[in-house]
Amino acid sequence: ISSMCWSPDSKRLAVSTADRVVQLYDEFGEKKDRFGTRPAEKGAKSYVVRAMAFSNDSLKLAIAQSDNAIFVYKLGSEWKERKSI
């Protein structure tokens, strides 16, 4: 695990793994979704997720990476919604 954080509404836990995948869990610890992160430069694979933070409404997740990039992903209000930057 490289980073983890709870959403402000305490209904989602985001966990980033060494393979740069973010896994999303509900408040009961059940894994609900997952998505891969994107490198700052296309094709790069030598970065790790350093930190994450949810927006106040718990619908977005900011991800800071070791390749000096910060991406904000829209998570949506429902599990399994398409994640977008």
Coordinates of N, CA, C and O in Angstrom, one line a residue:
I1 N 0.9 -1.2 0.0 CA 0.0 0.0 0.0 C 0.9 1.2 0.0 O 1.8 1.4 0.8
S2 N 0.6 2.1 -1.0 CA 1.4 3.4 -1.0 C 0.7 4.6 -0.5 O 1.3 5.5 -0.1
S3 N -0.6 4.5 -0.4 CA -1.4 5.6 0.1 C -2.9 5.1 0.4 O -3.3 4.2 -0.3
M4 N -3.5 5.8 1.3 CA -4.9 5.5 1.6 C -5.6 6.7 2.2 O -4.9 7.5 2.9
C5 N -6.9 6.8 2.0 CA -7.7 7.9 2.6 C -9.1 7.6 2.6 O -9.6 6.8 1.8
W6 N -9.8 8.2 3.6 CA -11.3 8.1 3.7 C -11.9 9.3 3.1 O -11.4 10.4 3.2
S7 N -13.1 9.1 2.6 CA -13.9 10.2 2.0 C -14.5 11.0 3.2 O -14.7 10.4 4.3
P8 N -14.8 12.3 3.0 CA -15.4 13.1 4.1 C -16.7 12.5 4.6 O -17.0 12.7 5.8
D9 N -17.5 11.9 3.8 CA -18.7 11.3 4.3 C -18.6 9.9 4.9 O -19.5 9.3 5.3
S10 N -17.3 9.4 5.0 CA -17.0 8.1 5.6 C -17.6 6.9 4.9 O -17.8 5.9 5.5
K11 N -18.0 7.1 3.6 CA -18.6 6.0 2.9 C -17.7 5.3 1.9 O -18.0 4.2 1.4
R12 N -16.5 5.9 1.7 CA -15.5 5.3 0.7 C -14.1 5.3 1.3 O -13.7 6.3 1.9
L13 N -13.4 4.2 1.1 CA -12.0 4.2 1.5 C -11.2 3.9 0.2 O -11.5 3.0 -0.6
A14 N -10.3 4.8 -0.2 CA -9.4 4.6 -1.3 C -8.1 4.1 -0.9 O -7.5 4.6 0.1
V15 N -7.6 3.0 -1.5 CA -6.3 2.4 -1.2 C -5.5 2.3 -2.5 O -6.0 1.7 -3.5
S16 N -4.3 2.8 -2.5 CA -3.4 2.7 -3.7 C -2.4 1.6 -3.4 O -1.8 1.6 -2.4
T17 N -2.2 0.8 -4.4 CA -1.2 -0.3 -4.3 C 0.1 0.0 -5.0 O 0.1 0.9 -5.8
A18 N 1.1 -0.9 -4.8 CA 2.4 -0.7 -5.5 C 2.3 -0.8 -7.0 O 3.1 -0.2 -7.7
D19 N 1.2 -1.4 -7.5 CA 1.1 -1.5 -9.0 C 0.3 -0.4 -9.6 O -0.2 -0.4 -10.7
R20 N 0.1 0.7 -8.8 CA -0.5 2.0 -9.2 C -2.0 1.8 -9.5 O -2.6 2.5 -10.3
V21 N -2.7 0.9 -8.8 CA -4.1 0.7 -8.9 C -4.8 1.2 -7.7 O -4.3 1.0 -6.6
V22 N -5.9 2.0 -7.8 CA -6.6 2.5 -6.7 C -7.8 1.5 -6.5 O -8.6 1.3 -7.4
Q23 N -8.0 1.0 -5.3 CA -9.1 0.1 -5.0 C -10.0 0.9 -4.1 O -9.5 1.6 -3.1
L24 N -11.3 0.8 -4.3 CA -12.3 1.5 -3.5 C -13.1 0.6 -2.7 O -13.6 -0.4 -3.2
Y25 N -13.2 0.9 -1.4 CA -14.0 0.0 -0.5 C -15.1 0.8 0.1 O -15.0 2.1 0.2
D26 N -16.2 0.1 0.5 CA -17.3 0.8 1.2 C -17.0 0.9 2.7 O -15.9 0.5 3.1
E27 N -17.9 1.5 3.4 CA -17.7 1.7 4.8 C -17.6 0.4 5.7 O -17.2 0.4 6.8
F28 N -18.0 -0.7 5.0 CA -18.0 -2.0 5.7 C -16.7 -2.8 5.3 O -16.6 -3.9 5.8
G29 N -15.9 -2.2 4.5 CA -14.6 -2.9 4.1 C -14.8 -3.8 2.9 O -13.9 -4.5 2.5
E30 N -15.9 -3.7 2.2 CA -16.2 -4.5 1.0 C -15.6 -3.8 -0.2 O -15.9 -2.7 -0.5
K31 N -14.8 -4.5 -1.0 CA -14.2 -3.9 -2.2 C -15.3 -3.8 -3.2 O -16.0 -4.7 -3.6
K32 N -15.4 -2.5 -3.7 CA -16.5 -2.2 -4.6 C -16.1 -1.9 -6.0 O -16.8 -2.0 -7.0
D33 N -14.8 -1.3 -6.2 CA -14.4 -0.9 -7.5 C -12.9 -0.7 -7.5 O -12.2 -0.8 -6.4
R34 N -12.3 -0.6 -8.6 CA -10.9 -0.3 -8.8 C -10.6 0.3 -10.1 O -11.4 0.2 -11.1
F35 N -9.5 1.1 -10.2 CA -9.1 1.7 -11.5 C -7.6 2.0 -11.4 O -7.0 2.2 -10.4
G36 N -7.0 1.9 -12.6 CA -5.6 2.2 -12.7 C -5.3 3.7 -12.9 O -6.2 4.4 -13.4
T37 N -4.2 4.1 -12.4 CA -3.8 5.5 -12.5 C -3.1 5.7 -13.8 O -2.7 4.8 -14.5
R38 N -2.9 7.0 -14.2 CA -2.3 7.3 -15.4 C -0.9 8.1 -15.2 O -0.9 9.0 -14.3
P39 N 0.1 7.7 -15.9 CA 1.4 8.5 -15.7 C 1.3 9.9 -16.3 O 0.5 10.2 -17.2
A40 N 2.3 10.7 -15.9 CA 2.3 12.1 -16.4 C 2.7 12.1 -17.9 O 2.2 12.8 -18.7
E41 N 3.6 11.1 -18.3 CA 4.1 11.0 -19.6 C 3.7 9.6 -20.1 O 3.9 8.6 -19.4
K42 N 3.1 9.6 -21.3 CA 2.6 8.3 -21.9 C 3.7 7.2 -21.9 O 4.8 7.5 -22.3
G43 N 3.3 6.1 -21.4 CA 4.2 4.9 -21.4 C 5.1 4.8 -20.2 O 5.7 3.7 -20.0
A44 N 5.2 5.8 -19.4 CA 6.0 5.8 -18.2 C 5.4 4.8 -17.2 O 4.2 4.8 -17.0
K45 N 6.3 4.0 -16.5 CA 5.8 3.1 -15.5 C 6.6 3.2 -14.2 O 6.5 2.3 -13.4
S46 N 7.4 4.2 -14.1 CA 8.3 4.2 -12.9 C 7.8 5.2 -11.9 O 8.6 5.8 -11.1
Y47 N 6.5 5.4 -11.7 CA 6.0 6.3 -10.7 C 5.2 5.5 -9.7 O 4.8 4.4 -9.9
V48 N 5.0 6.1 -8.5 CA 4.1 5.6 -7.5 C 3.2 6.6 -7.0 O 3.4 7.8 -7.2
V49 N 2.1 6.2 -6.5 CA 1.1 7.1 -5.9 C 1.7 7.5 -4.5 O 1.9 6.7 -3.7
R50 N 1.8 8.8 -4.3 CA 2.4 9.3 -3.0 C 1.3 9.7 -2.0 O 1.4 9.6 -0.8
A51 N 0.2 10.3 -2.5 CA -0.9 10.8 -1.6 C -2.2 10.8 -2.4 O -2.2 10.9 -3.6
M52 N -3.3 10.8 -1.6 CA -4.6 10.9 -2.2 C -5.5 11.7 -1.2 O -5.3 11.7 0.0
A53 N -6.5 12.4 -1.8 CA -7.4 13.2 -1.0 C -8.8 13.3 -1.7 O -8.8 13.5 -2.9
F54 N -9.9 13.1 -1.0 CA -11.2 13.2 -1.6 C -11.6 14.7 -1.6 O -11.2 15.4 -0.7
S55 N -12.5 15.0 -2.5 CA -13.1 16.3 -2.5 C -14.2 16.4 -1.4 O -14.5 15.3 -0.8
N56 N -14.6 17.6 -1.0 CA -15.6 17.7 0.1 C -16.9 16.9 -0.1 O -17.5 16.5 0.8
D57 N -17.3 16.8 -1.4 CA -18.5 16.0 -1.7 C -18.3 14.5 -1.9 O -19.2 13.8 -2.2
S58 N -17.1 14.1 -1.8 CA -16.7 12.7 -1.9 C -16.8 12.1 -3.3 O -16.8 10.9 -3.5
L59 N -17.0 12.9 -4.3 CA -17.2 12.5 -5.7 C -16.0 12.5 -6.5 O -16.0 12.0 -7.6
K60 N -14.9 13.2 -6.0 CA -13.7 13.3 -6.8 C -12.5 12.8 -5.9 O -12.6 12.9 -4.6
L61 N -11.4 12.3 -6.5 CA -10.3 11.9 -5.8 C -9.0 12.4 -6.4 O -8.8 12.2 -7.6
A62 N -8.3 13.3 -5.7 CA -7.0 13.8 -6.2 C -5.9 12.8 -5.9 O -5.8 12.3 -4.7
I63 N -5.1 12.6 -6.8 CA -4.0 11.6 -6.7 C -2.7 12.3 -7.0 O -2.5 12.8 -8.2
A64 N -1.7 12.4 -6.1 CA -0.4 12.9 -6.3 C 0.6 11.8 -6.5 O 0.6 10.8 -5.8
Q65 N 1.4 11.9 -7.6 CA 2.3 10.9 -8.0 C 3.8 11.3 -7.9 O 4.0 12.5 -7.9
S66 N 4.6 10.3 -7.9 CA 6.1 10.6 -7.8 C 6.6 11.2 -9.1 O 7.7 11.7 -9.1
D67 N 5.9 11.2 -10.2 CA 6.3 11.7 -11.4 C 5.9 13.2 -11.6 O 5.8 13.8 -12.6
N68 N 5.7 13.8 -10.4 CA 5.3 15.2 -10.3 C 4.0 15.6 -10.9 O 3.8 16.7 -11.4
A69 N 3.1 14.6 -11.0 CA 1.7 14.9 -11.6 C 0.7 14.7 -10.5 O 0.8 13.9 -9.5
I70 N -0.4 15.5 -10.6 CA -1.5 15.4 -9.8 C -2.7 15.3 -10.7 O -3.0 16.2 -11.5
F71 N -3.5 14.3 -10.6 CA -4.7 14.1 -11.4 C -5.9 14.1 -10.4 O -5.8 13.5 -9.3
V72 N -7.0 14.6 -10.9 CA -8.3 14.6 -10.1 C -9.2 13.7 -10.9 O -9.6 14.0 -12.1
Y73 N -9.6 12.6 -10.3 CA -10.5 11.6 -11.0 C -11.9 11.9 -10.5 O -12.2 12.0 -9.3
K74 N -12.9 11.9 -11.4 CA -14.3 11.9 -11.1 C -14.7 10.5 -10.8 O -14.6 9.6 -11.7
L75 N -15.2 10.2 -9.6 CA -15.6 8.9 -9.2 C -17.1 8.6 -9.5 O -17.5 7.5 -9.7
G76 N -17.9 9.6 -9.4 CA -19.3 9.5 -9.6 C -20.0 9.2 -8.2 O -19.3 8.9 -7.3
S77 N -21.3 9.1 -8.2 CA -22.0 8.9 -7.0 C -22.3 7.4 -6.8 O -22.7 7.0 -5.7
E78 N -22.3 6.6 -7.8 CA -22.6 5.2 -7.7 C -21.3 4.4 -8.0 O -20.4 4.8 -8.7
W79 N -21.2 3.2 -7.3 CA -20.1 2.3 -7.6 C -20.1 1.9 -9.0 O -21.2 1.8 -9.6
K80 N -19.0 1.6 -9.6 CA -18.8 1.1 -10.9 C -19.0 2.1 -12.0 O -19.0 1.8 -13.2
E81 N -19.3 3.4 -11.6 CA -19.4 4.4 -12.7 C -18.0 4.6 -13.3 O -17.0 4.4 -12.6
R82 N -18.0 5.0 -14.5 CA -16.7 5.2 -15.2 C -15.9 6.3 -14.6 O -16.4 7.4 -14.3
K83 N -14.6 6.0 -14.3 CA -13.8 7.0 -13.7 C -13.1 7.9 -14.8 O -12.7 7.3 -15.8
S84 N -13.1 9.2 -14.6 CA -12.5 10.0 -15.6 C -11.7 11.1 -15.0 O -11.9 11.5 -13.8
I85 N -10.7 11.6 -15.7 CA -9.9 12.7 -15.2 C -10.5 14.0 -15.6 O -11.0 14.2 -16.6

